[in-house]
Coordinates of C-alpha atoms in Angstrom, one line a residue:
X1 CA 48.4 47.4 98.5
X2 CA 49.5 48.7 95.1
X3 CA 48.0 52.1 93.5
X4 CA 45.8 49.6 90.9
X5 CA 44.8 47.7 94.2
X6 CA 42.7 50.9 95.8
X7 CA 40.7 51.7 93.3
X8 CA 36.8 51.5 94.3
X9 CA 33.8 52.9 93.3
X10 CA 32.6 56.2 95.1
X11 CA 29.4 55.0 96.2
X12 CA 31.2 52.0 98.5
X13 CA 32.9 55.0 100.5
X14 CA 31.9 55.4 104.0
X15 CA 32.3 58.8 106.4
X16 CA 35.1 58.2 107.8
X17 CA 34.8 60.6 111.0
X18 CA 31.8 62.6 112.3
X19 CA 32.6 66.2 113.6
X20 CA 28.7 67.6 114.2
X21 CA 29.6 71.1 115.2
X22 CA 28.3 74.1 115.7
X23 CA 30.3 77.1 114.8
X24 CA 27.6 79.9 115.0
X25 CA 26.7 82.2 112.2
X26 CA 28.9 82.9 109.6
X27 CA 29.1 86.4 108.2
X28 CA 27.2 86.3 105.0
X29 CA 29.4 86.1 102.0
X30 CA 30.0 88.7 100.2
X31 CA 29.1 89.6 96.7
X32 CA 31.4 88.7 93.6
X33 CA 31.2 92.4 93.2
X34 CA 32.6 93.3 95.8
X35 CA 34.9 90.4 96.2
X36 CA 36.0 90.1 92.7
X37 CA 36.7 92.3 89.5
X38 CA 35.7 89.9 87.4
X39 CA 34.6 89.5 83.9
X40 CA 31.3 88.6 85.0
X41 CA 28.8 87.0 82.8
X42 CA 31.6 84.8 81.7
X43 CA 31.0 80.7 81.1
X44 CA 34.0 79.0 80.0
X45 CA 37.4 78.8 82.1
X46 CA 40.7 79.1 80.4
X47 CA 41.6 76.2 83.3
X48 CA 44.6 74.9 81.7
X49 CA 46.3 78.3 81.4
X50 CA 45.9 78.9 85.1
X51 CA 47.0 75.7 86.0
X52 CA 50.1 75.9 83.7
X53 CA 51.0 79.2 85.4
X54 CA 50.5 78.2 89.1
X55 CA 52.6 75.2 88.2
X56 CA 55.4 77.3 86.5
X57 CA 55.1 79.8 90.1
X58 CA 53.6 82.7 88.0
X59 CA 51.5 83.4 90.9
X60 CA 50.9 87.5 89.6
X61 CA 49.7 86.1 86.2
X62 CA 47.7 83.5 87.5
X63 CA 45.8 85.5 89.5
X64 CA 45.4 88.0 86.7
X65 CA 43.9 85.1 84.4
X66 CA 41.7 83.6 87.4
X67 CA 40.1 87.1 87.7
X68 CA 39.6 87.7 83.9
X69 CA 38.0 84.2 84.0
X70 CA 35.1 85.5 85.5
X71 CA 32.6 82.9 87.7
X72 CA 34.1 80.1 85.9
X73 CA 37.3 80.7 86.9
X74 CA 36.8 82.2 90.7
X75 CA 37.2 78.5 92.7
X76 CA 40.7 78.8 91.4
X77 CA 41.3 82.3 92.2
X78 CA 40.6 81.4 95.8
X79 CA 42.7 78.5 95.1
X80 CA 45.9 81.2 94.2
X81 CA 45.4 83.0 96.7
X82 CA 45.3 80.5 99.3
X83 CA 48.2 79.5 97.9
X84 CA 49.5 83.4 98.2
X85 CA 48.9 83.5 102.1
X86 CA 46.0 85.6 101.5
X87 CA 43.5 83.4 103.5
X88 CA 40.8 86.0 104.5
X89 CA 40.4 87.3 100.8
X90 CA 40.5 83.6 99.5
X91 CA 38.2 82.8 102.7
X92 CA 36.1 84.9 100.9
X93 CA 36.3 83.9 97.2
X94 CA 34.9 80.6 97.8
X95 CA 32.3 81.7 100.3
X96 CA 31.2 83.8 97.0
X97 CA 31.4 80.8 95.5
X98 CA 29.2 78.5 97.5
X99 CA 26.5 81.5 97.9
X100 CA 25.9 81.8 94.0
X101 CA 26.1 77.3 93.7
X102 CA 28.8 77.2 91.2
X103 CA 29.1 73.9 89.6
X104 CA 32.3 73.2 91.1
X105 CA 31.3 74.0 94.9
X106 CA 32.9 70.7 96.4
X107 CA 35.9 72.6 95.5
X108 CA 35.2 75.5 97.5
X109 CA 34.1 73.8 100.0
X110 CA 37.7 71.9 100.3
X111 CA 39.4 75.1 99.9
X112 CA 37.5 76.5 103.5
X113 CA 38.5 73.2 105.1
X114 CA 41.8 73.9 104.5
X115 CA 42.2 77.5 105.0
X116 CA 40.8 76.9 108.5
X117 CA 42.6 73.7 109.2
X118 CA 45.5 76.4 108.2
X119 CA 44.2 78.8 111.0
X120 CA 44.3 76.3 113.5
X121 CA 40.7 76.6 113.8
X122 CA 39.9 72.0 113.6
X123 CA 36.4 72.6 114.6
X124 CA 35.7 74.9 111.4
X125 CA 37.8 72.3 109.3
X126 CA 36.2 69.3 110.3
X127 CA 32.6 70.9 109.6
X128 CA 33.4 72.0 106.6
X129 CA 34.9 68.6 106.0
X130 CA 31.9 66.9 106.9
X131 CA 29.5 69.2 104.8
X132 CA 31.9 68.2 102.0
X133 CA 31.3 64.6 102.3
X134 CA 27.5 64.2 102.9
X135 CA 27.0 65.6 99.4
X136 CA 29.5 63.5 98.4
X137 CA 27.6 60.4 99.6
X138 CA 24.9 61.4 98.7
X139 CA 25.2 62.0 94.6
X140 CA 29.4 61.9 94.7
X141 CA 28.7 59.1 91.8
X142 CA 27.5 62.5 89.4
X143 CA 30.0 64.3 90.4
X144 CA 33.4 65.0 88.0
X145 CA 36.8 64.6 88.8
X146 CA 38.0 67.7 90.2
X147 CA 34.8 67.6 92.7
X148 CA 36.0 63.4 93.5
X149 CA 39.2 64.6 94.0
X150 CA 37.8 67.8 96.5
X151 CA 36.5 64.9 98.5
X152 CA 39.6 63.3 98.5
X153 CA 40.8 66.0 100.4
X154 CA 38.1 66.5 102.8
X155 CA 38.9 62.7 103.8
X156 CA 42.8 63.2 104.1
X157 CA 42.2 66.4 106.3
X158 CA 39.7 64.4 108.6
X159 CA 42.8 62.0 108.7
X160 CA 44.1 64.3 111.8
X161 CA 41.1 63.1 113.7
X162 CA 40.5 59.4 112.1
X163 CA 43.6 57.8 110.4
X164 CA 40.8 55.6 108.8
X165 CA 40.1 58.6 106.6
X166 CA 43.2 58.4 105.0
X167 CA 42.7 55.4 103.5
X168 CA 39.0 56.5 102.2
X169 CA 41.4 59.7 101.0
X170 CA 43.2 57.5 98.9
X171 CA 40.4 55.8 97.3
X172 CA 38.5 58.8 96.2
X173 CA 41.8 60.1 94.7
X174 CA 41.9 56.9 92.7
X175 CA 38.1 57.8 91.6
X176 CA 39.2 60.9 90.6
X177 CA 42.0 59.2 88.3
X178 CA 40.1 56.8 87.3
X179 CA 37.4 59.4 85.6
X180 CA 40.4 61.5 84.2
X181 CA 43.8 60.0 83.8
X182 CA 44.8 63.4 83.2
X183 CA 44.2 65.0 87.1
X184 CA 47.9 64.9 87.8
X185 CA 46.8 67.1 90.4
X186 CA 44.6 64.1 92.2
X187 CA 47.9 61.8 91.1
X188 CA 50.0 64.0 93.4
X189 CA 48.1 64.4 96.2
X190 CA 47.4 60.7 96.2
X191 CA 51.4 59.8 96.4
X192 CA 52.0 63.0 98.8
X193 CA 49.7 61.1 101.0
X194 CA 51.4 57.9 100.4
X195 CA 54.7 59.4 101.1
X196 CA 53.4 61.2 104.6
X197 CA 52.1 57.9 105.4
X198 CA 55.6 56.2 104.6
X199 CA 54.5 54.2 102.2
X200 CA 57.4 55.4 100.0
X201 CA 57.1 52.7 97.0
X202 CA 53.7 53.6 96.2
X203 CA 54.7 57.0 96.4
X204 CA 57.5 56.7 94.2
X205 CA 55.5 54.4 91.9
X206 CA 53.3 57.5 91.8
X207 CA 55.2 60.1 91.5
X208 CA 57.5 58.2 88.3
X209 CA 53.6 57.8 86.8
X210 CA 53.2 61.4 86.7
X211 CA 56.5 62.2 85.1
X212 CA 56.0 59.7 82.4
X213 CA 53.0 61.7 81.4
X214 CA 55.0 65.1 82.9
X215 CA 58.4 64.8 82.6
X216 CA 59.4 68.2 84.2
X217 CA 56.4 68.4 86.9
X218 CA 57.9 70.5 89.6
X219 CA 55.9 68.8 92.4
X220 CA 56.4 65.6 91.3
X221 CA 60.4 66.4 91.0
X222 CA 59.5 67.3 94.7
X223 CA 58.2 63.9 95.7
X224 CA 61.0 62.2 94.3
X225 CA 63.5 64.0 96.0
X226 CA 61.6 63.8 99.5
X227 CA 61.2 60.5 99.0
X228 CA 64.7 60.1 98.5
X229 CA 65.4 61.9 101.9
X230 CA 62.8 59.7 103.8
X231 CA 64.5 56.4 102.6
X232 CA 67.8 58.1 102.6
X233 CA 68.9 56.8 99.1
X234 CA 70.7 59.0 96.2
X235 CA 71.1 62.7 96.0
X236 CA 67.9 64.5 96.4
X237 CA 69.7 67.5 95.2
X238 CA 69.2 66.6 91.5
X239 CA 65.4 66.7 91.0
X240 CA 64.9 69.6 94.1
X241 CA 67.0 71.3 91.3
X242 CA 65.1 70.2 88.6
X243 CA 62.1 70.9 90.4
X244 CA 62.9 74.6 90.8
X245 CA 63.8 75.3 87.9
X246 CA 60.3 74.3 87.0
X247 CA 59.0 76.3 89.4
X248 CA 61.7 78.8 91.1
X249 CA 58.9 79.6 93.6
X250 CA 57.8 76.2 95.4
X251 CA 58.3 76.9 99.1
X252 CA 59.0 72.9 99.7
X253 CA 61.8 72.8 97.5
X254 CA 63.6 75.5 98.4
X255 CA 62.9 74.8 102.4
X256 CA 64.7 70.8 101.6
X257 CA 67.3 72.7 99.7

């Protein structure tokens, strides 16, 4: 099935696994005082800067930014410092989040799946999954692409328990595309997924779309070279290279290096 091939409406997506659970209480969350020094009664996020910076592996200055963003900006503070190691604090952030409604809550609520399928903890991943996707159901047609794309990856984590859920992963990623062609964030995880999956054309396909529109995309450098090690064809040297000297900190790269 090609990339073109899977796209589908949002509203013809079906749960693709069930995990009721019961996890107990969990600890309230704590204020964005406490959690964050944030500019606070900010409203607009300089988004593009942060991404630009987490892209380039300024981590320091991206969390500097995400904090002077204020509430606009604090899903993607948790998202840097998940991306840091520094799950408890970013544990945290988007529990802030989630307790004050932010718009962009599906978000959040992605970014506790994964921090607790990170811990180990697949009862507490799968809930959070679930929660994800039953507002996603219910009025995911509203929603924008970033919050399609969250739910993308509440179905690809659920994938672990269901492999039918990666194929509803897929979909929603393509949603997300389709309502902005320029998530290259949705386009990667989509052909990561196609890649894990071994479906290494469509990956490749994928990844060559993004650098068309990115030619120096670090992670997309990084698909092309994994996918060269998978199919064992070429030198995956050159765009690992490339790729970190895009971004001189991404951990994959220098790990296949």
């Amino acid at each position: 099935t090609s990339v073109a091939d899977r796209r589908q409406d949002a509203r013809h997506l079906h749960p693709a696994a069930r995990h009721s659970v019961k996890t107990g209480a969990l600890a309230a969350a704590l204020s964005f005082a406490a959690v964050l020094p944030l500019a606070a009664q900010r409203t607009t996020a300089p988004r593009a800067p942060i991404d630009s910076l987490i892209e380039s592996g300024r981590l320091d200055e991206a969390e500097a930014t995400a904090r002077a963003g204020g509430t606009a900006t604090a899903v993607r503070l948790g998202d840097v410092l998940a991306l840091r190691g520094r799950l408890d604090l970013a544990d945290s952030v988007y529990r802030a989040a989630l307790a004050r409604g932010l718009s962009d809550t599906p978000r959040a609520r992605a970014g506790l799946a994964e921090i607790a399928m990170r811990r180990g903890d697949h009862v507490a991943a799968f809930a959070e999954a679930d929660t994800l996707l039953a507002q996603f159901l219910r009025n995911g047609n509203l929603w924008r692409s970033p919050e399609v794309e969250a739910a993308g990856r509440a179905y690809a984590l659920l994938g672990s328990a269901d492999p039918q859920a990666f194929h509803y992963a897929l979909r929603t990623y393509d949603r997300a595309i389709a309502l902005d062609s320029t998530n290259i964030d949705a386009q990667l995880r989509a052909a990561d997924l196609l890649l894990d999956k071994y479906n290494t054309p469509d990956a490749l396909e994928s990844y060559r779309a993004v650098l068309r529109r990115a030619p120096e995309q670090p992670r997309a450098l990084l698909g092309i070279a994994r996918a060269m090690v998978v199919s064992d064809s070429g030198d995956a040297s050159v765009p690992l290279q490339e790729a970190l000297h895009g971004n001189p900190a991404l951990v994959p790269a220098l790990v296949l290096m």
